[in-house]
Tab-separated table of C-alpha atoms in Angstrom:
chain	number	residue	atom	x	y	z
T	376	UNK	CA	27.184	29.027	35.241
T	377	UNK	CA	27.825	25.462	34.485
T	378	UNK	CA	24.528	24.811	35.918
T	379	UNK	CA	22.738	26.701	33.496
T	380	UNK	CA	24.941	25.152	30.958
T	381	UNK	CA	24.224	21.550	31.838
T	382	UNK	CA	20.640	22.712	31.863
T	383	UNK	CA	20.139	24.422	28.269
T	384	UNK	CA	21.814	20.958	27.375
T	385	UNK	CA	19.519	18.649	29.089
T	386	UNK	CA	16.419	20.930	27.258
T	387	UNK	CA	18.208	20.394	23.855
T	388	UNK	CA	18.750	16.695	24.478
T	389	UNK	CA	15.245	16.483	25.237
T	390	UNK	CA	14.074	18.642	21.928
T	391	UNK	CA	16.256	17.084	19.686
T	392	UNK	CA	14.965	12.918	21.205
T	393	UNK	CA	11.123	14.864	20.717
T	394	UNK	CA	12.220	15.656	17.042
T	395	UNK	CA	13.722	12.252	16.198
T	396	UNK	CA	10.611	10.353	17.690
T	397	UNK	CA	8.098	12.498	15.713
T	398	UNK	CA	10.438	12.380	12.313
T	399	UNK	CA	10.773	8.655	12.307
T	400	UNK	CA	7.116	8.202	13.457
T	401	UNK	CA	6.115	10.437	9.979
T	402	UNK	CA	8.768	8.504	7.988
T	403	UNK	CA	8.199	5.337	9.590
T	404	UNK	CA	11.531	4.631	10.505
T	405	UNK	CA	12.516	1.676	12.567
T	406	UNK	CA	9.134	0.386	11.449
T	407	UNK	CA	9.082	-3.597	12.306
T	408	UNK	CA	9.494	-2.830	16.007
T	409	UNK	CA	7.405	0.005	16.025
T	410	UNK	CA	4.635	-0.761	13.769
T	411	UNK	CA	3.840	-3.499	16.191
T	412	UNK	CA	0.245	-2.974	18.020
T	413	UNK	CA	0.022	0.404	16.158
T	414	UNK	CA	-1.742	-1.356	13.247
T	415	UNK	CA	-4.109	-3.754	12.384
T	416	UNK	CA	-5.275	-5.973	9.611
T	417	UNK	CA	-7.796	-6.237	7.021
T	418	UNK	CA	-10.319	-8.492	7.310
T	419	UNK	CA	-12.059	-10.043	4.304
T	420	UNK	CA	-15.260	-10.342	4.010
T	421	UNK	CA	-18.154	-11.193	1.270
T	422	UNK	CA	-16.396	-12.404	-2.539
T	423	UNK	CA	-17.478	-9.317	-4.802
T	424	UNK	CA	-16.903	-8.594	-8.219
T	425	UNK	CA	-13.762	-7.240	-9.374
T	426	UNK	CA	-13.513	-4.127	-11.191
T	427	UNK	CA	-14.495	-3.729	-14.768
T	428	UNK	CA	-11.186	-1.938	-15.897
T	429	UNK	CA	-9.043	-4.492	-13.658
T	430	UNK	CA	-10.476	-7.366	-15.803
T	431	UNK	CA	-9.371	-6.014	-18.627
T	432	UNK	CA	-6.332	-5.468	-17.288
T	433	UNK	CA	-5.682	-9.196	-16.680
T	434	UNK	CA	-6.364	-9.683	-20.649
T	435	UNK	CA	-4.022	-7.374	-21.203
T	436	UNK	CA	-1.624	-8.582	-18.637
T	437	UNK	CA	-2.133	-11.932	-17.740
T	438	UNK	CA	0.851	-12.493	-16.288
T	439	UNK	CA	0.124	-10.125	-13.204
T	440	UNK	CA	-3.093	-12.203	-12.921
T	441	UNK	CA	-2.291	-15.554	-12.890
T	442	UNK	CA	-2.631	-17.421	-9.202
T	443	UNK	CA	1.292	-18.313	-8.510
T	444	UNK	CA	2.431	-20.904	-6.073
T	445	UNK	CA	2.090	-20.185	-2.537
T	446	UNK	CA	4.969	-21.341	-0.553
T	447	UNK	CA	3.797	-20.125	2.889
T	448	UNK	CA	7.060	-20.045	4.934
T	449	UNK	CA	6.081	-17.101	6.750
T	450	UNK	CA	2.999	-16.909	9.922
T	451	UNK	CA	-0.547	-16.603	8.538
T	452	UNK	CA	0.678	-15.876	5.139
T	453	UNK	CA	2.117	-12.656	6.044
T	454	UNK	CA	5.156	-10.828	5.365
T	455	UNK	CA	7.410	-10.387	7.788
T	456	UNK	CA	8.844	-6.835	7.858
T	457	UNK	CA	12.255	-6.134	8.012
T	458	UNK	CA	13.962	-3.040	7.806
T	459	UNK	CA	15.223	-4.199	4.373
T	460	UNK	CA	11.768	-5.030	3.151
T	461	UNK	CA	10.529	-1.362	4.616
T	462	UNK	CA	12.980	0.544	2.477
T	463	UNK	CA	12.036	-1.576	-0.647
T	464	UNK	CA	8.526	-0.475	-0.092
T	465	UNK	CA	9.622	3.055	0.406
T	466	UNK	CA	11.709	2.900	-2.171
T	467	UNK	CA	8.854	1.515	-4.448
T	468	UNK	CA	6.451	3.892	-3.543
T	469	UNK	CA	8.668	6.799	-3.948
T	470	UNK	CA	9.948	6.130	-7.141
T	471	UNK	CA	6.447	5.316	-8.959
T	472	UNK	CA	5.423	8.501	-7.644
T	473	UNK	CA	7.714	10.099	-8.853
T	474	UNK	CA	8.262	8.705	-12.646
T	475	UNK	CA	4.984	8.680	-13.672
T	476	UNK	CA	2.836	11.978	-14.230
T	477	UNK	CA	-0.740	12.699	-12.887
T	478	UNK	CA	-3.042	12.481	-15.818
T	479	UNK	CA	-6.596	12.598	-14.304
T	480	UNK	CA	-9.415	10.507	-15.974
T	481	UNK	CA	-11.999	12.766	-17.549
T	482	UNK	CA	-13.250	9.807	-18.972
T	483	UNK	CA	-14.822	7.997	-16.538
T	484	UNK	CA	-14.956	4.427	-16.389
T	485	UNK	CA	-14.742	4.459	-20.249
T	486	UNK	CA	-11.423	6.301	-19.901
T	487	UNK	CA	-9.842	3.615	-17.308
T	488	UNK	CA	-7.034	1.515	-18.502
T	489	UNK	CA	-4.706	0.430	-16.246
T	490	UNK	CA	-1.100	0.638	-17.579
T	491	UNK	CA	1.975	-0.540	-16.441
T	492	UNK	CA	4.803	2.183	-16.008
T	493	UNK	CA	2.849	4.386	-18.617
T	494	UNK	CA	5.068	8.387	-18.673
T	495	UNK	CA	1.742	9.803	-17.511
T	496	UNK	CA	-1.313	8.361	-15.923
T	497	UNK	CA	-3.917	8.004	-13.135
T	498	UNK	CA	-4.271	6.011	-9.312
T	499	UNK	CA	-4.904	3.180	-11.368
T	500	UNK	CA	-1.272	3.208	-13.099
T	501	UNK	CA	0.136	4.282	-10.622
T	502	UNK	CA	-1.119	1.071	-8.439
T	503	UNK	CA	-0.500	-1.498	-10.909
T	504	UNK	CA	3.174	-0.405	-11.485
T	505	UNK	CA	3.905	-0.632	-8.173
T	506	UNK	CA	2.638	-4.010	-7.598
T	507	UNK	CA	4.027	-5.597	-10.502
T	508	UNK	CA	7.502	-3.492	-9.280
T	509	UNK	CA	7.179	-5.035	-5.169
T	510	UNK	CA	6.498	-8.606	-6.736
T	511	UNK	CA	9.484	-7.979	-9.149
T	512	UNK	CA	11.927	-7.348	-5.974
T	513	UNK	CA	10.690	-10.574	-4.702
T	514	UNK	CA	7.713	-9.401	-2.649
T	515	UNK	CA	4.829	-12.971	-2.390
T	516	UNK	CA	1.781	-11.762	-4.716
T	517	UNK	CA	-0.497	-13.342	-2.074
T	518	UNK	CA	1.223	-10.211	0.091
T	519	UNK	CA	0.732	-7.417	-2.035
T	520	UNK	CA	-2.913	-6.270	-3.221
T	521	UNK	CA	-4.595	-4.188	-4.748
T	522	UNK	CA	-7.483	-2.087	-3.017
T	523	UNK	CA	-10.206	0.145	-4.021
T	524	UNK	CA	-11.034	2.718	-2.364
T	525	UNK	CA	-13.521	6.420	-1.789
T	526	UNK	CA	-11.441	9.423	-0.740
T	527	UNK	CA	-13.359	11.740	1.311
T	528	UNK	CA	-14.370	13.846	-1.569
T	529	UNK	CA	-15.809	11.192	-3.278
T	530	UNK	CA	-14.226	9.698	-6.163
T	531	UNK	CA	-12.735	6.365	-6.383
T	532	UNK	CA	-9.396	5.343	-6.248
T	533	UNK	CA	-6.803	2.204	-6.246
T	534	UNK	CA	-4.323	1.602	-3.752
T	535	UNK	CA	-1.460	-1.146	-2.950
T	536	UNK	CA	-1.936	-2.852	0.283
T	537	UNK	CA	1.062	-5.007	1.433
T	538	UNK	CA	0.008	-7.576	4.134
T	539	UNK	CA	2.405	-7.831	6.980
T	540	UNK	CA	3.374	-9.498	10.220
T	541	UNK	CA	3.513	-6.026	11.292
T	542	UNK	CA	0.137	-4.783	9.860
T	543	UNK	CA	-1.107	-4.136	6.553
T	544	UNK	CA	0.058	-1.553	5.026
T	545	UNK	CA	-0.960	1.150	1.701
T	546	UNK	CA	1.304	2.795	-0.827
T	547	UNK	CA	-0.719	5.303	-2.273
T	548	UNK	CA	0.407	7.973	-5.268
T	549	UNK	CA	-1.711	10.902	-3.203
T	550	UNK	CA	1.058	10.640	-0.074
T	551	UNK	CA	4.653	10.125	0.265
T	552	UNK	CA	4.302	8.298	3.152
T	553	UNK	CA	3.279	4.696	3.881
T	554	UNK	CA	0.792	4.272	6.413
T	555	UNK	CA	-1.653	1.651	8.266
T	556	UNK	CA	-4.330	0.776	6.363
T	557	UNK	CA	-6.541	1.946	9.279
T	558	UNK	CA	-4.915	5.004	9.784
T	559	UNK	CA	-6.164	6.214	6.017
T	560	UNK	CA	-9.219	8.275	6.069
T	561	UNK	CA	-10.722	6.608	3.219
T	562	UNK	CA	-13.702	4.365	2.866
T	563	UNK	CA	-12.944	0.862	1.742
T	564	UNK	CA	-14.813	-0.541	-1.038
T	565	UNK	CA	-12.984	-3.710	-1.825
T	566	UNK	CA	-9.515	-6.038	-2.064
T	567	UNK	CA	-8.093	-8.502	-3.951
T	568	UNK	CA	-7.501	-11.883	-2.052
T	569	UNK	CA	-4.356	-13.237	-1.149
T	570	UNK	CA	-4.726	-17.048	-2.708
T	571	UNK	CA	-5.906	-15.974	-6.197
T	572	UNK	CA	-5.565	-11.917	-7.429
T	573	UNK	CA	-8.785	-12.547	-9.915
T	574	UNK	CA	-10.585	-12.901	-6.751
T	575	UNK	CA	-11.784	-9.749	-5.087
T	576	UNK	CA	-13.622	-8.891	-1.645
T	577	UNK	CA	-15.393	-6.883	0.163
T	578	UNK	CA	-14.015	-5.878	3.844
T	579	UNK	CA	-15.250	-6.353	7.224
T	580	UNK	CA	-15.046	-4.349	10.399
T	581	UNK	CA	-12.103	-1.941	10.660
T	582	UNK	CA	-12.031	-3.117	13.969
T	583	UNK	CA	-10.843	-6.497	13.296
């Protein structure tokens, strides 16, 4: 009998470790250790015009446009990811999602204005905010970008991608979760660069 006993408990030890590895592997918990040589990085290729809407944005804005000064204290300009910084991004990303309310664009590009915690509003809002809210928590600009993006039903749509020691990763208002950039099934159209936000580019291999 206590055979059987120690054995039912070894098989629940063993289910409940599965459980925990697959929870914090969907959460990302523990994520500086274990994000290492799951992920990779972006690689920037060919300078390309930034978007219409985003340039308006910056007249608008032009505080969240302005190149800042670059005090690189960290390797390759990257930020190194804590478990502090991880729950400030989760936190970020959770709470933009949450506060503002999907408004689709029925306007087109016409329709696109890029707000700043607006009540109601579309991936481009919801992108924005979060930037200017990461940067606000002390997060370096030159670490925190915007991307644009095609979803695999076609339309376009604007991401956060926050460059880190770890990988580069994308808060995104259609998932809770953060994940690797590479790990999103989207295809990449273009980034802002890390020395000077006005500055946008195209991206190389996904490989790289």
């Amino acid at each position: 009998m206590r055979k059987v006993v120690k054995f039912l408990a070894a098989v629940a030890a063993v289910v409940v470790a599965v459980g925990v590895q697959q929870s914090a592997r969907a959460a990302f918990v523990g994520a500086p250790l274990g994000l290492r040589g799951a992920m990779q990085y972006i690689k920037f290729d060919q300078p390309t015009l930034a978007p219409m809407a985003f340039t308006i944005f910056c007249l608008k804005y032009k505080d969240e446009c302005k190149p800042r000064p670059q005090h690189i204290v960290f390797r390759g300009g990257r930020l190194k990811l804590t478990a502090e910084r991880m729950a400030q991004l989760q936190e970020v990303n959770q709470q933009v999602n949450s506060a503002i309310r999907p408004e689709p664009n029925l306007e087109g590009l016409r329709g696109e204005k890029w707000l700043l915690h607006p009540t109601s509003g579309d991936c481009n809002d919801y992108a924005v905010t979060k930037r200017h809210d990461l940067i606000a928590k002390g997060f370096p600009a030159r670490s925190v970008l915007l991307g644009e993006v095609v979803v695999p039903w076609g339309e376009h749509h604007l991401v956060v991608v926050v460059r880190t020691s770890s990988g580069d990763l994308v808060l995104d208002n259609l998932s809770g979760h953060i994940l690797p950039w590479s790990k999103k099934s989207y295809r990449w159209v273009r980034i802002q660069t890390p020395n000077n936000p006005t500055y946008w580019a195209s991206l190389g291999d996904r490989n790289a």
